PDB file of C-alpha atoms in Angstrom:
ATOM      1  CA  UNK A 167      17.666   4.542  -2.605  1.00  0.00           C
ATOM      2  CA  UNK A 168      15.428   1.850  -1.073  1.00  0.00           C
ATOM      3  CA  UNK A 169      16.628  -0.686   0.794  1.00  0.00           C
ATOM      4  CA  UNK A 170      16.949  -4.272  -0.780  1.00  0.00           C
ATOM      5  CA  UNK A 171      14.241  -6.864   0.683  1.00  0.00           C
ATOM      6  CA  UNK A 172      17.104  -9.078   1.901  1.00  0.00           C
ATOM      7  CA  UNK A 173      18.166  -6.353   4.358  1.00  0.00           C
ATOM      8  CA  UNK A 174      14.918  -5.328   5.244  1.00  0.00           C
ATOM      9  CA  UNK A 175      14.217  -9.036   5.932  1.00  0.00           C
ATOM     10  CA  UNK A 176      17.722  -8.935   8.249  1.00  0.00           C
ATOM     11  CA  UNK A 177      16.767  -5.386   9.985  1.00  0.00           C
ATOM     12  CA  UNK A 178      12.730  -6.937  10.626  1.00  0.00           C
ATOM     13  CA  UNK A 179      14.337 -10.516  12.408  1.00  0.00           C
ATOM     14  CA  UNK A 180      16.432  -7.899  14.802  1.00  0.00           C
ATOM     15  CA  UNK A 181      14.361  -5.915  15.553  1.00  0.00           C
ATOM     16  CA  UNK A 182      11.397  -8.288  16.594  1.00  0.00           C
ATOM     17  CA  UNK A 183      14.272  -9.993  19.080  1.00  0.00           C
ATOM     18  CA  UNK A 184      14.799  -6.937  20.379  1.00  0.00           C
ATOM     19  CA  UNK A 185      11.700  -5.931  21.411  1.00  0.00           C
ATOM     20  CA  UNK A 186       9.848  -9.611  21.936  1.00  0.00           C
ATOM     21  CA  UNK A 187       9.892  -8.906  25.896  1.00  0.00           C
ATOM     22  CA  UNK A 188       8.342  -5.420  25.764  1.00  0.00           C
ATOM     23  CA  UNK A 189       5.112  -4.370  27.530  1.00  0.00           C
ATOM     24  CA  UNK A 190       4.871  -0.882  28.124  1.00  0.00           C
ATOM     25  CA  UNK A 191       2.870   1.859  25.604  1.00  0.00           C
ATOM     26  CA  UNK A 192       3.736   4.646  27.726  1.00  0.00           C
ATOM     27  CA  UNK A 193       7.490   3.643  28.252  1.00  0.00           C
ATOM     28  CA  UNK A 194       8.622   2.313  24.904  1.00  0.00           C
ATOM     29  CA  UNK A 195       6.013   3.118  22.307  1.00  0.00           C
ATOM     30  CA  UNK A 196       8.012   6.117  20.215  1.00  0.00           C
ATOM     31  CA  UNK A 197      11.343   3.893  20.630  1.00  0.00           C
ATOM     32  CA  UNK A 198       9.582   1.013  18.872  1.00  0.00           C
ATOM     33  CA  UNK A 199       8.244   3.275  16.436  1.00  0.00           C
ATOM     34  CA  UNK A 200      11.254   4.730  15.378  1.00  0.00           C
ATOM     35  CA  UNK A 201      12.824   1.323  15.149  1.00  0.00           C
ATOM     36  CA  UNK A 202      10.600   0.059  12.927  1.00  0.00           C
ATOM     37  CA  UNK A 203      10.782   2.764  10.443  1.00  0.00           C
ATOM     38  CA  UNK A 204      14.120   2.262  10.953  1.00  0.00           C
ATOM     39  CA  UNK A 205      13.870  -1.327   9.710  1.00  0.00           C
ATOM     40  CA  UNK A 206      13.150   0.169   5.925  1.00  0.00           C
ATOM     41  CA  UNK A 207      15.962   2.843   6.299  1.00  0.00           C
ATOM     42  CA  UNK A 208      13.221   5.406   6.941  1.00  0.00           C
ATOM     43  CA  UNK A 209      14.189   8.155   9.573  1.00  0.00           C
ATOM     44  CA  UNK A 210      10.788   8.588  11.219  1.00  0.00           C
ATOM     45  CA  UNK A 211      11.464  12.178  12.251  1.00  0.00           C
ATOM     46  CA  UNK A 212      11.484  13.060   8.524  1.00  0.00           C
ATOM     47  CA  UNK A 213       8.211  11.637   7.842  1.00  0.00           C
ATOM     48  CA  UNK A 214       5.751  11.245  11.095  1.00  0.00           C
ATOM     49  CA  UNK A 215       4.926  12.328  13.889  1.00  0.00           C
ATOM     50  CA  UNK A 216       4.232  11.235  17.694  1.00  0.00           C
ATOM     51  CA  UNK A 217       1.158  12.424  19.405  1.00  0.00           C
ATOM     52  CA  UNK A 218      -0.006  14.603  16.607  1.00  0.00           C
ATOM     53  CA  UNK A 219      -3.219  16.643  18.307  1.00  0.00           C
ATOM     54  CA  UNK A 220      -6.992  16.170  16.380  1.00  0.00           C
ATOM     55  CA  UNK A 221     -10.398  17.437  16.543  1.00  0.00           C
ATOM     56  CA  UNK A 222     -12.442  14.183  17.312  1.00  0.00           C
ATOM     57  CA  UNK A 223     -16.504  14.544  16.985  1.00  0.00           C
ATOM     58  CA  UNK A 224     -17.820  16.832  18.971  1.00  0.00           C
ATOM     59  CA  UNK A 225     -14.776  18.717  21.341  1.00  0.00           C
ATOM     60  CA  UNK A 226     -12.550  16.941  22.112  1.00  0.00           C
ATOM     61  CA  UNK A 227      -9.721  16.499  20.956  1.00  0.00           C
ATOM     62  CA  UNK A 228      -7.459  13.062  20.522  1.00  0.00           C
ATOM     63  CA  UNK A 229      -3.650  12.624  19.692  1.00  0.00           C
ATOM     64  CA  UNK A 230      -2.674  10.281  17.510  1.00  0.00           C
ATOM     65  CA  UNK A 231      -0.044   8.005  18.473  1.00  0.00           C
ATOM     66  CA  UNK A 232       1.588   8.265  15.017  1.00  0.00           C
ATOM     67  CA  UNK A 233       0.161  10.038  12.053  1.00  0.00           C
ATOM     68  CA  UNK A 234       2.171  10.000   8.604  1.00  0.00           C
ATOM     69  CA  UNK A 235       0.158  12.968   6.503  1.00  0.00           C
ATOM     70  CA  UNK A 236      -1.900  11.213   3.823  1.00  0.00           C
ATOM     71  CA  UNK A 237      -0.224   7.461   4.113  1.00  0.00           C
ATOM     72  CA  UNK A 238      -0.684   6.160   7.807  1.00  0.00           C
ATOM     73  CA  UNK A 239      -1.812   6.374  11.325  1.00  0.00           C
ATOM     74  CA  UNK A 240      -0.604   4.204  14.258  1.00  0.00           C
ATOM     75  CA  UNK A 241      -2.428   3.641  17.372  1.00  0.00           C
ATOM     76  CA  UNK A 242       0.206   1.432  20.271  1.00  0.00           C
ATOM     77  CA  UNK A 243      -1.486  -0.107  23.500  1.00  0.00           C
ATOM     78  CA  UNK A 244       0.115  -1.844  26.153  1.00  0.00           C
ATOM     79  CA  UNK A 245       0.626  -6.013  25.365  1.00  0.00           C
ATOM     80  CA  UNK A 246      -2.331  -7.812  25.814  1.00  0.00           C
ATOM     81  CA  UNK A 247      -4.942  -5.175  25.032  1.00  0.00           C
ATOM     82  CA  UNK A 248      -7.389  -4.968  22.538  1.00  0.00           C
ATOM     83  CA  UNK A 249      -6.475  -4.458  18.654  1.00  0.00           C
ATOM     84  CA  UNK A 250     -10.322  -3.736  17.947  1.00  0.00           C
ATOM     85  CA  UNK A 251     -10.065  -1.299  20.673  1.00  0.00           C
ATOM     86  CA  UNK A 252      -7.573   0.687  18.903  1.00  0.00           C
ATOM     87  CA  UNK A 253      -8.612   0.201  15.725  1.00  0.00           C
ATOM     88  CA  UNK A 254     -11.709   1.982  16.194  1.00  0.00           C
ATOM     89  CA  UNK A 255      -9.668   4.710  18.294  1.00  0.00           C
ATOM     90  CA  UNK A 256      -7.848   4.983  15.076  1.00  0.00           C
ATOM     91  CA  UNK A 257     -10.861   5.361  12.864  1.00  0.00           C
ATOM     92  CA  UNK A 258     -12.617   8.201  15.252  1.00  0.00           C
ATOM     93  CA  UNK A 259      -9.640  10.294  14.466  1.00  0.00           C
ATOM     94  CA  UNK A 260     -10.769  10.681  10.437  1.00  0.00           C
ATOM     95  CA  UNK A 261     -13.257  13.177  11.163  1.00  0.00           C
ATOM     96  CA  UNK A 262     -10.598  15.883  12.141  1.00  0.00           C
ATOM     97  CA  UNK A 263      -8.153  15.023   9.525  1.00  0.00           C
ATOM     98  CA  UNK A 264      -8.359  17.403   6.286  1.00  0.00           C
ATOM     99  CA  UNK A 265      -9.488  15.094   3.472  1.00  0.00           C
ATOM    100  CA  UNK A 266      -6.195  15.410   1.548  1.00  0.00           C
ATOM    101  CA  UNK A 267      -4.416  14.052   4.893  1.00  0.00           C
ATOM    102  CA  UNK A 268      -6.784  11.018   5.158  1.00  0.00           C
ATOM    103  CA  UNK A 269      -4.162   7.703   5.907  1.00  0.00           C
ATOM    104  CA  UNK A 270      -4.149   5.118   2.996  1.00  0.00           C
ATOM    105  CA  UNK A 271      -2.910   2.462   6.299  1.00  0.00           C
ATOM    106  CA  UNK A 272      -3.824   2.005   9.729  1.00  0.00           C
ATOM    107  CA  UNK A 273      -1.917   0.220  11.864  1.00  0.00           C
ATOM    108  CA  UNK A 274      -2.412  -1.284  15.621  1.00  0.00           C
ATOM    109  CA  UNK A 275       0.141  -3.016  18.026  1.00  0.00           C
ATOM    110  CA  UNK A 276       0.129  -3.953  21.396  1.00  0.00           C
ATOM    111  CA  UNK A 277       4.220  -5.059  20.945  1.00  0.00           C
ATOM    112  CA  UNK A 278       3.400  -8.595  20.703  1.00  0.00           C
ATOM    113  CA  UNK A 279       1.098  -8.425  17.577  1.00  0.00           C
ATOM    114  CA  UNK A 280       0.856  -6.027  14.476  1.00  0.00           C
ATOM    115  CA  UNK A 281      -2.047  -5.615  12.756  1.00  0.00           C
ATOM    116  CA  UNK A 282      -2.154  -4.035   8.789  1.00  0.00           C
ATOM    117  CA  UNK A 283      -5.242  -2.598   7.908  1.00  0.00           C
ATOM    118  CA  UNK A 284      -4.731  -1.499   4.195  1.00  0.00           C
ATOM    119  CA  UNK A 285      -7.664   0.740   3.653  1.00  0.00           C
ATOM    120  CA  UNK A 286      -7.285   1.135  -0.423  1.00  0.00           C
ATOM    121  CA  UNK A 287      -7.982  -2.873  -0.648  1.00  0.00           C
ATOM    122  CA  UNK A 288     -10.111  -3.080   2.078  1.00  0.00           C
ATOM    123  CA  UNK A 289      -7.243  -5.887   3.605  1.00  0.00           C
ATOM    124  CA  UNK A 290      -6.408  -6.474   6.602  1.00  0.00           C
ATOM    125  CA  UNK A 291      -3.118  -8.304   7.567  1.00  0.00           C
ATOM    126  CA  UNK A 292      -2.378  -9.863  11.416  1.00  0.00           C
ATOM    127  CA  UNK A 293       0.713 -11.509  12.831  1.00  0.00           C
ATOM    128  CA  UNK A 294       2.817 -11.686  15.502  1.00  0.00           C
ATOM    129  CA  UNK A 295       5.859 -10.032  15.930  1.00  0.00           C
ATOM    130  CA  UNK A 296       8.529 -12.911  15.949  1.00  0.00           C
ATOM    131  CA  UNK A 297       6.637 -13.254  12.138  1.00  0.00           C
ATOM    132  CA  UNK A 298       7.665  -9.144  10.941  1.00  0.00           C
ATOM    133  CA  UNK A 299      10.268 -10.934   8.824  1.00  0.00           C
ATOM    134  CA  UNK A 300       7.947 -13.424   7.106  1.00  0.00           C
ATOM    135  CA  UNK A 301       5.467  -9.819   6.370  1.00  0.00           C
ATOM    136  CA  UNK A 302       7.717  -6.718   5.596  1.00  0.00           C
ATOM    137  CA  UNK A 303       6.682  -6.687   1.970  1.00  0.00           C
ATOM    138  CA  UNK A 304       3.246  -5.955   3.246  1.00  0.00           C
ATOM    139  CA  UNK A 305       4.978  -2.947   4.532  1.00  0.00           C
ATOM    140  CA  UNK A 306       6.415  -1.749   0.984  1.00  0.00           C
ATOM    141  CA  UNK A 307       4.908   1.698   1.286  1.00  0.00           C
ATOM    142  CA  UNK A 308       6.871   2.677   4.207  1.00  0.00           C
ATOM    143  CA  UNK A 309      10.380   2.075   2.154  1.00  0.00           C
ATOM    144  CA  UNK A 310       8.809   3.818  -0.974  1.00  0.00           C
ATOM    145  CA  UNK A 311       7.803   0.515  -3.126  1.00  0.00           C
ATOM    146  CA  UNK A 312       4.772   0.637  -4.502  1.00  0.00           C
ATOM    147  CA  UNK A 313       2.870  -2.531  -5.752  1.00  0.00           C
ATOM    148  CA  UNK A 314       0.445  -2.416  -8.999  1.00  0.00           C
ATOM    149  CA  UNK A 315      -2.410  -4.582  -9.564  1.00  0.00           C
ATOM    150  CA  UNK A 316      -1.863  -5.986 -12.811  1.00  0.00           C
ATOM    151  CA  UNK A 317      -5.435  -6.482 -13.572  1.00  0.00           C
ATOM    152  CA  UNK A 318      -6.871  -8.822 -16.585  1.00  0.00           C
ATOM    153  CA  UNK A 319      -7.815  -8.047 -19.908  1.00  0.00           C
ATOM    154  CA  UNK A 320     -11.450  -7.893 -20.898  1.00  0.00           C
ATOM    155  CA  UNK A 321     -11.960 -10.775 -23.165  1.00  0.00           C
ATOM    156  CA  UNK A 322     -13.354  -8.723 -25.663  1.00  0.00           C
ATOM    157  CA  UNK A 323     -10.242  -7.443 -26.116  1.00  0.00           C
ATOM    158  CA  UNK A 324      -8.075 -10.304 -26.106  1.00  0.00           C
ATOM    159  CA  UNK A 325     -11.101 -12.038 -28.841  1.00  0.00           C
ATOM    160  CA  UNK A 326     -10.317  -8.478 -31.041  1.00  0.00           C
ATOM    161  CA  UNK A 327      -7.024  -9.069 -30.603  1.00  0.00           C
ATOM    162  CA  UNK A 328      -6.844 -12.621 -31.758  1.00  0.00           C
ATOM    163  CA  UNK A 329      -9.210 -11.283 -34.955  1.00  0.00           C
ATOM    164  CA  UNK A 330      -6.535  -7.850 -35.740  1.00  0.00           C
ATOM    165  CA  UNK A 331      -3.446 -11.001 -35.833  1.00  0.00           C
ATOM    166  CA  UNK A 332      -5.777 -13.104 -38.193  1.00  0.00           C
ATOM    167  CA  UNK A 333      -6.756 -10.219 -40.462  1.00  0.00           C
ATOM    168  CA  UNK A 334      -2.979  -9.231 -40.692  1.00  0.00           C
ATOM    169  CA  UNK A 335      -1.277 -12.924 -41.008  1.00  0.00           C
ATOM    170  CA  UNK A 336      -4.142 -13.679 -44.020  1.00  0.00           C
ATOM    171  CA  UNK A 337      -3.605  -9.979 -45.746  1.00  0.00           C
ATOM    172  CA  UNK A 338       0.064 -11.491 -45.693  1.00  0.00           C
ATOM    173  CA  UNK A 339      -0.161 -14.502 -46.878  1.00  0.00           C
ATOM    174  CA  UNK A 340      -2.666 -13.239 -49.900  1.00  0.00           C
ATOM    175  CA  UNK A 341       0.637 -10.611 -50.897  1.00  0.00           C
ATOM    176  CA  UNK A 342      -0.284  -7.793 -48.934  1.00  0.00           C
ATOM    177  CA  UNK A 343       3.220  -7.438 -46.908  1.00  0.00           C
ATOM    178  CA  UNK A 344       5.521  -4.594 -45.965  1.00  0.00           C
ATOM    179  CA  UNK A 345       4.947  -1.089 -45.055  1.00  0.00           C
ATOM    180  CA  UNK A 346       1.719  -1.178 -46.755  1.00  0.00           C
ATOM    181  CA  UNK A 347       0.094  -3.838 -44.746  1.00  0.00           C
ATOM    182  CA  UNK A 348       1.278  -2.357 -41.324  1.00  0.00           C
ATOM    183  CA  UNK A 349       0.187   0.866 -42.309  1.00  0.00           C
ATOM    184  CA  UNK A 350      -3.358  -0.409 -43.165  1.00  0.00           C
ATOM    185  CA  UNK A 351      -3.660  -2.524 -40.105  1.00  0.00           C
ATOM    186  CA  UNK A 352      -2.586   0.935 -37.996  1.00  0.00           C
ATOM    187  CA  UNK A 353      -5.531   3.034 -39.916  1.00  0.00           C
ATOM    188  CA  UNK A 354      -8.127   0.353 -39.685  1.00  0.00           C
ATOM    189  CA  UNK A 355      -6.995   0.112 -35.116  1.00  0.00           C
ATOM    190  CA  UNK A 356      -7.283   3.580 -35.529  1.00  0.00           C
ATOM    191  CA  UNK A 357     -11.134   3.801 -36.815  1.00  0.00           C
ATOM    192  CA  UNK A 358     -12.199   0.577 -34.407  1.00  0.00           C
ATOM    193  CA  UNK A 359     -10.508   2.644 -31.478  1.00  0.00           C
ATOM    194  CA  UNK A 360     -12.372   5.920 -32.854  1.00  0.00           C
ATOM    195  CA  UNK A 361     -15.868   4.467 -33.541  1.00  0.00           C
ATOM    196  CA  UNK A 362     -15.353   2.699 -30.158  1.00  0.00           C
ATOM    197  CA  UNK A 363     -14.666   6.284 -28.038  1.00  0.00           C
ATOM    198  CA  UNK A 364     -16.934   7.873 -30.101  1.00  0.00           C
ATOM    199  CA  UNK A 365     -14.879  10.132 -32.058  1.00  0.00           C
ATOM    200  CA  UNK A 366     -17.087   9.578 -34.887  1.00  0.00           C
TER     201      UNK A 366
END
């Protein structure tokens, strides 16, 4: 079961006091890795993996810092080095990844700042981390939550909407109630729905 967002909130503010003073890639980068996964209850071991070996274009090959099949990749540098720098490190890793493995997330640290890149909704999220707290729900995916889009309704159909509640409220109020009327006003969604799809 996922943890709540209060303790992920608690886990996030410890965790960015415990590393704040960190510099070193090479000396601390898996440590801070595991920690954060750590922060959403998520044993890191289980689910990614450090250095993971690709096929870059043309021979050579890369490693990834940290490459989650099919969700994310991580690329760490050292603080103070360039977030563009690994970002695009990131990105040349794609063309050895098997399409079905491709990352959803990218993200790049340098210990003092986090960047987000959520590839889906072309988004990309920056902050420093004394400020994970204040962004962990931008991090739902790692903890298993999953956000939906609740997207708008076309006004057509909110206008044929409006029309169906007319048609049935002045049916009633001329007698035509009960099972009868709801079964009429069923058939005749039906037949818009069908002539609308093409059904006939």
């Amino acid at each position: 079961m996922p943890l709540s967002w209060n303790e992920i909130k608690t886990r996030a503010l410890a965790f960015s006091k415990e590393w704040q003073e960190e510099t070193s890639e090479d000396a601390e980068a898996k440590s801070f890795w595991d920690g954060f996964f750590n922060i959403f209850g998520i044993s890191r071991k289980r689910t990614a993996s450090f250095e993971e070996p690709v096929k870059k274009l043309g021979e050579k090959y890369g490693y990834i810092d940290l490459f989650w099949k099919g969700v994310l990749i991580v690329e760490h540098k050292s603080r103070g080095k360039s977030l563009d720098k690994a970002y695009s490190q990131a990105l040349d890793y794609f063309s050895g990844i098997a399409e079905r493995d491709l990352p959803k997330y990218v993200i790049v640290s340098d210990f003092a700042r986090i960047r987000l890149y959520d590839l889906e909704k072309h988004e990309q999220h920056e902050f420093d981390l004394k400020d994970l707290h204040k962004n962990v729900r931008l991090f739902g995916f790692v903890a298993g939550y999953q956000t939906h889009k609740i997207q708008e309704q076309d006004p057509v159909n909110i206008k044929a909407a409006e029309q169906m509640g007319k048609l049935h409220d002045r049916l009633k109020e001329s007698g035509y109630t009960g099972h009868s009327l709801e079964l009429y006003m069923v058939r005749l969604l039906f037949c818009l729905f069908a002539e609308d799809t093409g059904i006939f």
